[in-house]
PDB file of C-alpha atoms and ligand atoms in Angstrom:
ATOM      1  CA  MET A  91      82.077 -53.536   1.479  1.00 52.00           C
ATOM      2  CA  ASP A  92      79.567 -54.608  -1.138  1.00 57.00           C
ATOM      3  CA  LYS A  93      76.333 -52.858  -0.236  1.00 56.00           C
ATOM      4  CA  SER A  94      74.211 -55.725  -1.597  1.00 60.00           C
ATOM      5  CA  GLN A  95      75.706 -57.918   1.160  1.00 65.00           C
ATOM      6  CA  THR A  96      74.435 -55.624   3.918  1.00 73.00           C
ATOM      7  CA  PRO A  97      71.021 -56.561   5.278  1.00 78.00           C
ATOM      8  CA  ASP A  98      68.562 -53.667   5.171  1.00 92.00           C
ATOM      9  CA  ASN A  99      67.153 -52.233   8.380  1.00 93.00           C
ATOM     10  CA  ARG A 100      63.813 -53.975   7.846  1.00 94.00           C
ATOM     11  CA  THR A 101      65.515 -57.378   7.723  1.00 95.00           C
ATOM     12  CA  ILE A 102      67.614 -56.495  10.787  1.00 96.00           C
ATOM     13  CA  THR A 103      64.459 -55.441  12.618  1.00 97.00           C
ATOM     14  CA  ILE A 104      62.590 -58.661  11.774  1.00 97.00           C
ATOM     15  CA  ASP A 105      65.636 -60.739  12.829  1.00 97.00           C
ATOM     16  CA  LEU A 106      65.874 -58.832  16.100  1.00 97.00           C
ATOM     17  CA  LEU A 107      62.207 -59.486  16.880  1.00 97.00           C
ATOM     18  CA  ALA A 108      62.777 -63.190  16.134  1.00 97.00           C
ATOM     19  CA  GLN A 109      65.817 -63.258  18.440  1.00 95.00           C
ATOM     20  CA  ARG A 110      63.559 -61.873  21.184  1.00 95.00           C
ATOM     21  CA  GLY A 111      61.021 -64.650  20.573  1.00 94.00           C
ATOM     22  CA  VAL A 112      58.473 -62.887  18.381  1.00 97.00           C
ATOM     23  CA  CYS A 113      57.746 -63.864  14.781  1.00 96.00           C
ATOM     24  CA  LEU A 114      55.594 -61.858  12.400  1.00 97.00           C
ATOM     25  CA  GLU A 115      52.959 -64.605  12.405  1.00 97.00           C
ATOM     26  CA  ASP A 116      52.468 -64.069  16.158  1.00 97.00           C
ATOM     27  CA  ILE A 117      51.719 -60.406  15.485  1.00 98.00           C
ATOM     28  CA  ALA A 118      49.460 -61.235  12.523  1.00 98.00           C
ATOM     29  CA  HIS A 119      47.382 -63.457  14.834  1.00 97.00           C
ATOM     30  CA  LEU A 120      46.803 -60.461  17.113  1.00 97.00           C
ATOM     31  CA  VAL A 121      45.729 -58.363  14.127  1.00 97.00           C
ATOM     32  CA  LEU A 122      43.267 -61.010  12.968  1.00 96.00           C
ATOM     33  CA  GLU A 123      41.782 -61.284  16.476  1.00 94.00           C
ATOM     34  CA  LEU A 124      41.401 -57.510  16.668  1.00 92.00           C
ATOM     35  CA  GLN A 125      39.848 -57.066  13.229  1.00 93.00           C
ATOM     36  CA  LYS A 126      37.870 -60.216  12.366  1.00 91.00           C
ATOM     37  CA  GLY A 127      34.775 -58.904  14.121  1.00 91.00           C
ATOM     38  CA  TYR A 128      34.726 -55.924  11.734  1.00 91.00           C
ATOM     39  CA  TYR A 129      35.784 -57.606   8.469  1.00 92.00           C
ATOM     40  CA  SER A 130      34.348 -61.108   8.201  1.00 89.00           C
ATOM     41  CA  ASP A 131      36.332 -61.948   5.032  1.00 93.00           C
ATOM     42  CA  LEU A 132      39.687 -60.813   6.456  1.00 95.00           C
ATOM     43  CA  THR A 133      42.372 -63.482   6.032  1.00 96.00           C
ATOM     44  CA  PHE A 134      45.479 -64.312   8.026  1.00 97.00           C
ATOM     45  CA  ALA A 135      47.562 -63.604   4.901  1.00 98.00           C
ATOM     46  CA  GLU A 136      46.155 -60.057   4.713  1.00 97.00           C
ATOM     47  CA  CYS A 137      46.994 -59.517   8.377  1.00 98.00           C
ATOM     48  CA  LEU A 138      50.550 -60.741   7.825  1.00 98.00           C
ATOM     49  CA  GLU A 139      50.870 -58.474   4.792  1.00 97.00           C
ATOM     50  CA  SER A 140      49.700 -55.525   6.878  1.00 97.00           C
ATOM     51  CA  VAL A 141      52.307 -56.291   9.563  1.00 98.00           C
ATOM     52  CA  MET A 142      55.002 -56.367   6.832  1.00 97.00           C
ATOM     53  CA  ARG A 143      53.898 -52.987   5.456  1.00 97.00           C
ATOM     54  CA  VAL A 144      54.084 -51.450   8.953  1.00 97.00           C
ATOM     55  CA  LEU A 145      57.647 -52.769   9.250  1.00 97.00           C
ATOM     56  CA  ASP A 146      58.560 -51.063   5.937  1.00 96.00           C
ATOM     57  CA  LYS A 147      58.418 -47.705   7.680  1.00 96.00           C
ATOM     58  CA  ARG A 148      61.680 -46.236   8.872  1.00 95.00           C
ATOM     59  CA  GLU A 149      60.063 -44.642  11.916  1.00 95.00           C
ATOM     60  CA  VAL A 150      58.784 -48.075  12.990  1.00 97.00           C
ATOM     61  CA  GLN A 151      62.161 -49.737  12.396  1.00 97.00           C
ATOM     62  CA  ASN A 152      63.896 -47.040  14.440  1.00 96.00           C
ATOM     63  CA  ALA A 153      61.498 -47.426  17.371  1.00 97.00           C
ATOM     64  CA  ILE A 154      61.965 -51.207  17.371  1.00 98.00           C
ATOM     65  CA  LEU A 155      65.763 -50.995  17.131  1.00 97.00           C
ATOM     66  CA  THR A 156      65.879 -48.456  19.974  1.00 98.00           C
ATOM     67  CA  GLY A 157      63.549 -50.301  22.345  1.00 98.00           C
ATOM     68  CA  LEU A 158      64.923 -53.779  21.806  1.00 97.00           C
ATOM     69  CA  THR A 159      68.512 -52.546  22.093  1.00 97.00           C
ATOM     70  CA  LEU A 160      67.686 -51.071  25.524  1.00 97.00           C
ATOM     71  CA  ASP A 161      66.111 -54.404  26.586  1.00 97.00           C
ATOM     72  CA  ILE A 162      69.169 -56.346  25.409  1.00 96.00           C
ATOM     73  CA  LEU A 163      71.763 -53.998  26.948  1.00 97.00           C
ATOM     74  CA  THR A 164      69.893 -54.108  30.271  1.00 96.00           C
ATOM     75  CA  GLU A 165      69.807 -57.909  30.153  1.00 95.00           C
ATOM     76  CA  ARG A 166      73.589 -57.943  29.550  1.00 95.00           C
ATOM     77  CA  GLY A 167      74.216 -55.650  32.524  1.00 96.00           C
ATOM     78  CA  LEU A 168      75.451 -52.804  30.323  1.00 97.00           C
ATOM     79  CA  VAL A 169      73.020 -50.137  31.541  1.00 97.00           C
ATOM     80  CA  ASP A 170      73.880 -48.032  34.609  1.00 97.00           C
ATOM     81  CA  GLU A 171      71.648 -47.425  37.617  1.00 97.00           C
ATOM     82  CA  PRO A 172      69.042 -46.203  38.223  1.00 96.00           C
ATOM     83  CA  LEU A 173      67.826 -46.986  34.693  1.00 97.00           C
ATOM     84  CA  ALA A 174      68.964 -50.641  34.898  1.00 96.00           C
ATOM     85  CA  SER A 175      66.662 -51.426  37.849  1.00 96.00           C
ATOM     86  CA  ILE A 176      63.791 -49.486  36.343  1.00 96.00           C
ATOM     87  CA  LEU A 177      64.027 -51.509  33.125  1.00 96.00           C
ATOM     88  CA  ARG A 178      64.639 -54.844  34.874  1.00 94.00           C
ATOM     89  CA  ASN A 179      61.559 -54.377  37.050  1.00 92.00           C
ATOM     90  CA  ASP A 180      59.425 -52.917  34.225  1.00 87.00           C
ATOM     91  CA  ASP A 181      58.521 -50.134  36.667  1.00 87.00           C
ATOM     92  CA  ASN A 182      54.876 -49.056  36.261  1.00 85.00           C
ATOM     93  CA  LEU A 183      55.822 -45.408  36.540  1.00 90.00           C
ATOM     94  CA  TYR A 184      58.498 -45.536  33.831  1.00 94.00           C
ATOM     95  CA  GLY A 185      56.183 -45.201  30.824  1.00 93.00           C
ATOM     96  CA  ILE A 186      58.876 -44.505  28.200  1.00 96.00           C
ATOM     97  CA  ASP A 187      58.245 -47.969  26.730  1.00 95.00           C
ATOM     98  CA  GLU A 188      54.680 -46.907  25.938  1.00 94.00           C
ATOM     99  CA  ILE A 189      55.777 -43.467  24.716  1.00 95.00           C
ATOM    100  CA  LEU A 190      58.358 -44.936  22.319  1.00 97.00           C
ATOM    101  CA  SER A 191      55.726 -47.357  21.015  1.00 96.00           C
ATOM    102  CA  LEU A 192      53.364 -44.487  20.191  1.00 94.00           C
ATOM    103  CA  SER A 193      55.656 -43.592  17.282  1.00 94.00           C
ATOM    104  CA  ILE A 194      54.655 -46.995  15.840  1.00 96.00           C
ATOM    105  CA  VAL A 195      50.974 -46.745  16.800  1.00 95.00           C
ATOM    106  CA  ASN A 196      50.635 -43.362  15.123  1.00 91.00           C
ATOM    107  CA  VAL A 197      51.938 -44.256  11.654  1.00 92.00           C
ATOM    108  CA  TYR A 198      48.368 -44.932  10.509  1.00 89.00           C
ATOM    109  CA  GLY A 199      46.763 -42.157  12.515  1.00 85.00           C
ATOM    110  CA  SER A 200      45.160 -42.020  15.927  1.00 85.00           C
ATOM    111  CA  ILE A 201      42.822 -44.964  15.169  1.00 85.00           C
ATOM    112  CA  GLY A 202      45.701 -47.195  16.250  1.00 89.00           C
ATOM    113  CA  LEU A 203      45.603 -45.787  19.770  1.00 92.00           C
ATOM    114  CA  THR A 204      42.409 -47.582  20.823  1.00 90.00           C
ATOM    115  CA  ASN A 205      43.785 -50.902  19.590  1.00 92.00           C
ATOM    116  CA  PHE A 206      47.049 -50.285  21.431  1.00 94.00           C
ATOM    117  CA  GLY A 207      45.260 -49.503  24.705  1.00 93.00           C
ATOM    118  CA  TYR A 208      43.183 -52.651  24.349  1.00 92.00           C
ATOM    119  CA  LEU A 209      46.206 -54.896  23.688  1.00 93.00           C
ATOM    120  CA  ASP A 210      48.246 -53.258  26.444  1.00 89.00           C
ATOM    121  CA  LYS A 211      45.505 -53.902  28.983  1.00 90.00           C
ATOM    122  CA  LEU A 212      44.418 -57.440  28.018  1.00 92.00           C
ATOM    123  CA  LYS A 213      47.823 -58.712  26.807  1.00 91.00           C
ATOM    124  CA  PRO A 214      46.434 -61.467  24.554  1.00 91.00           C
ATOM    125  CA  GLY A 215      48.504 -64.105  22.702  1.00 91.00           C
ATOM    126  CA  ILE A 216      52.220 -63.492  22.349  1.00 92.00           C
ATOM    127  CA  ILE A 217      52.054 -60.286  24.436  1.00 92.00           C
ATOM    128  CA  GLY A 218      51.064 -62.297  27.521  1.00 89.00           C
ATOM    129  CA  SER A 219      53.814 -64.863  27.014  1.00 88.00           C
ATOM    130  CA  ILE A 220      56.436 -62.117  26.604  1.00 86.00           C
ATOM    131  CA  ASN A 221      55.507 -60.719  30.008  1.00 73.00           C
ATOM    132  CA  GLY A 222      55.773 -64.117  31.680  1.00 67.00           C
ATOM    133  CA  LYS A 223      59.420 -64.752  30.747  1.00 66.00           C
ATOM    134  CA  ASN A 224      61.769 -64.836  33.733  1.00 69.00           C
ATOM    135  CA  ASN A 225      65.370 -63.615  33.617  1.00 77.00           C
ATOM    136  CA  ARG A 226      64.686 -61.678  30.446  1.00 89.00           C
ATOM    137  CA  VAL A 227      64.222 -57.963  30.102  1.00 95.00           C
ATOM    138  CA  ASN A 228      61.303 -57.351  27.775  1.00 95.00           C
ATOM    139  CA  THR A 229      60.178 -53.980  29.061  1.00 95.00           C
ATOM    140  CA  PHE A 230      60.084 -52.504  25.555  1.00 97.00           C
ATOM    141  CA  LEU A 231      59.258 -55.680  23.615  1.00 97.00           C
ATOM    142  CA  ASP A 232      55.672 -56.149  24.841  1.00 95.00           C
ATOM    143  CA  ASP A 233      54.692 -52.580  23.999  1.00 96.00           C
ATOM    144  CA  ILE A 234      56.454 -52.723  20.643  1.00 97.00           C
ATOM    145  CA  VAL A 235      54.581 -55.903  19.651  1.00 97.00           C
ATOM    146  CA  ALA A 236      51.252 -54.415  20.755  1.00 97.00           C
ATOM    147  CA  ALA A 237      52.065 -51.252  18.796  1.00 97.00           C
ATOM    148  CA  ILE A 238      52.919 -53.119  15.570  1.00 98.00           C
ATOM    149  CA  ALA A 239      49.637 -55.081  15.839  1.00 97.00           C
ATOM    150  CA  ALA A 240      47.704 -51.878  16.557  1.00 97.00           C
ATOM    151  CA  ALA A 241      49.227 -50.060  13.568  1.00 97.00           C
ATOM    152  CA  ALA A 242      48.657 -53.041  11.235  1.00 97.00           C
ATOM    153  CA  SER A 243      45.010 -53.120  12.386  1.00 96.00           C
ATOM    154  CA  ALA A 244      44.620 -49.400  11.786  1.00 95.00           C
ATOM    155  CA  ARG A 245      46.076 -49.850   8.298  1.00 95.00           C
ATOM    156  CA  ILE A 246      43.430 -52.502   7.534  1.00 94.00           C
ATOM    157  CA  ALA A 247      40.677 -50.196   8.780  1.00 89.00           C
ATOM    158  CA  HIS A 248      41.924 -47.319   6.598  1.00 85.00           C
ATOM    159  CA  ARG A 249      42.230 -49.500   3.510  1.00 81.00           C
ATOM    160  CA  ALA A 250      38.720 -50.906   3.973  1.00 80.00           C
ATOM    161  CA  ARG A 251      37.403 -47.340   3.866  1.00 76.00           C
ATOM    162  CA  ALA A 252      39.643 -46.237   0.984  1.00 67.00           C
ATOM    163  CA  VAL A 253      37.085 -46.177  -1.845  1.00 55.00           C
ATOM    164  CA  PRO A 254      37.478 -43.461  -4.490  1.00 53.00           C
ATOM    165  CA  THR A 255      35.362 -40.484  -3.434  1.00 50.00           C
ATOM    166  CA  GLY A 256      36.963 -37.793  -5.584  1.00 44.00           C
ATOM    167  CA  ASP A 257      38.560 -35.995  -2.616  1.00 44.00           C
TER     168      ASP A 257
HETATM  169 MG1  LIG B1311      56.415 -52.597  28.764  1.00 92.81          MG
END
């Protein structure tokens, strides 16, 4: 098989998010909302760029592929009990969805954690609409989207501070 015909994992990841109802623009909107109070000249295009750079990372792609695959397999009835019911009901005491998402949050250091906690609690924008969808299993998706937005926000914060200091 010609390797140039094979989509790379980043493309597969972006397509998978789109299949689950989330486009990168939705995530960029979250980033802009989170960061505009700190950087008054921050543009939507910069937020979108930051989301793209987060998705370049293999660790992020792997977390997304893993979480969304579990959501999809559960939806298709291909996961055994008791895990199937836990994932269908998005059981509060499960917590592995948040733990998996921390591998995304942490790619730009622990600064992403505060943003993640904020988004997870308030569920603004696309995160809220994900949670409201009936007959779908999106136990991992909401945390993954919040984590990508949190990491992209942390990246913006780090870059804003990245002036040459000689160290
Ligand atoms: Mg969840």
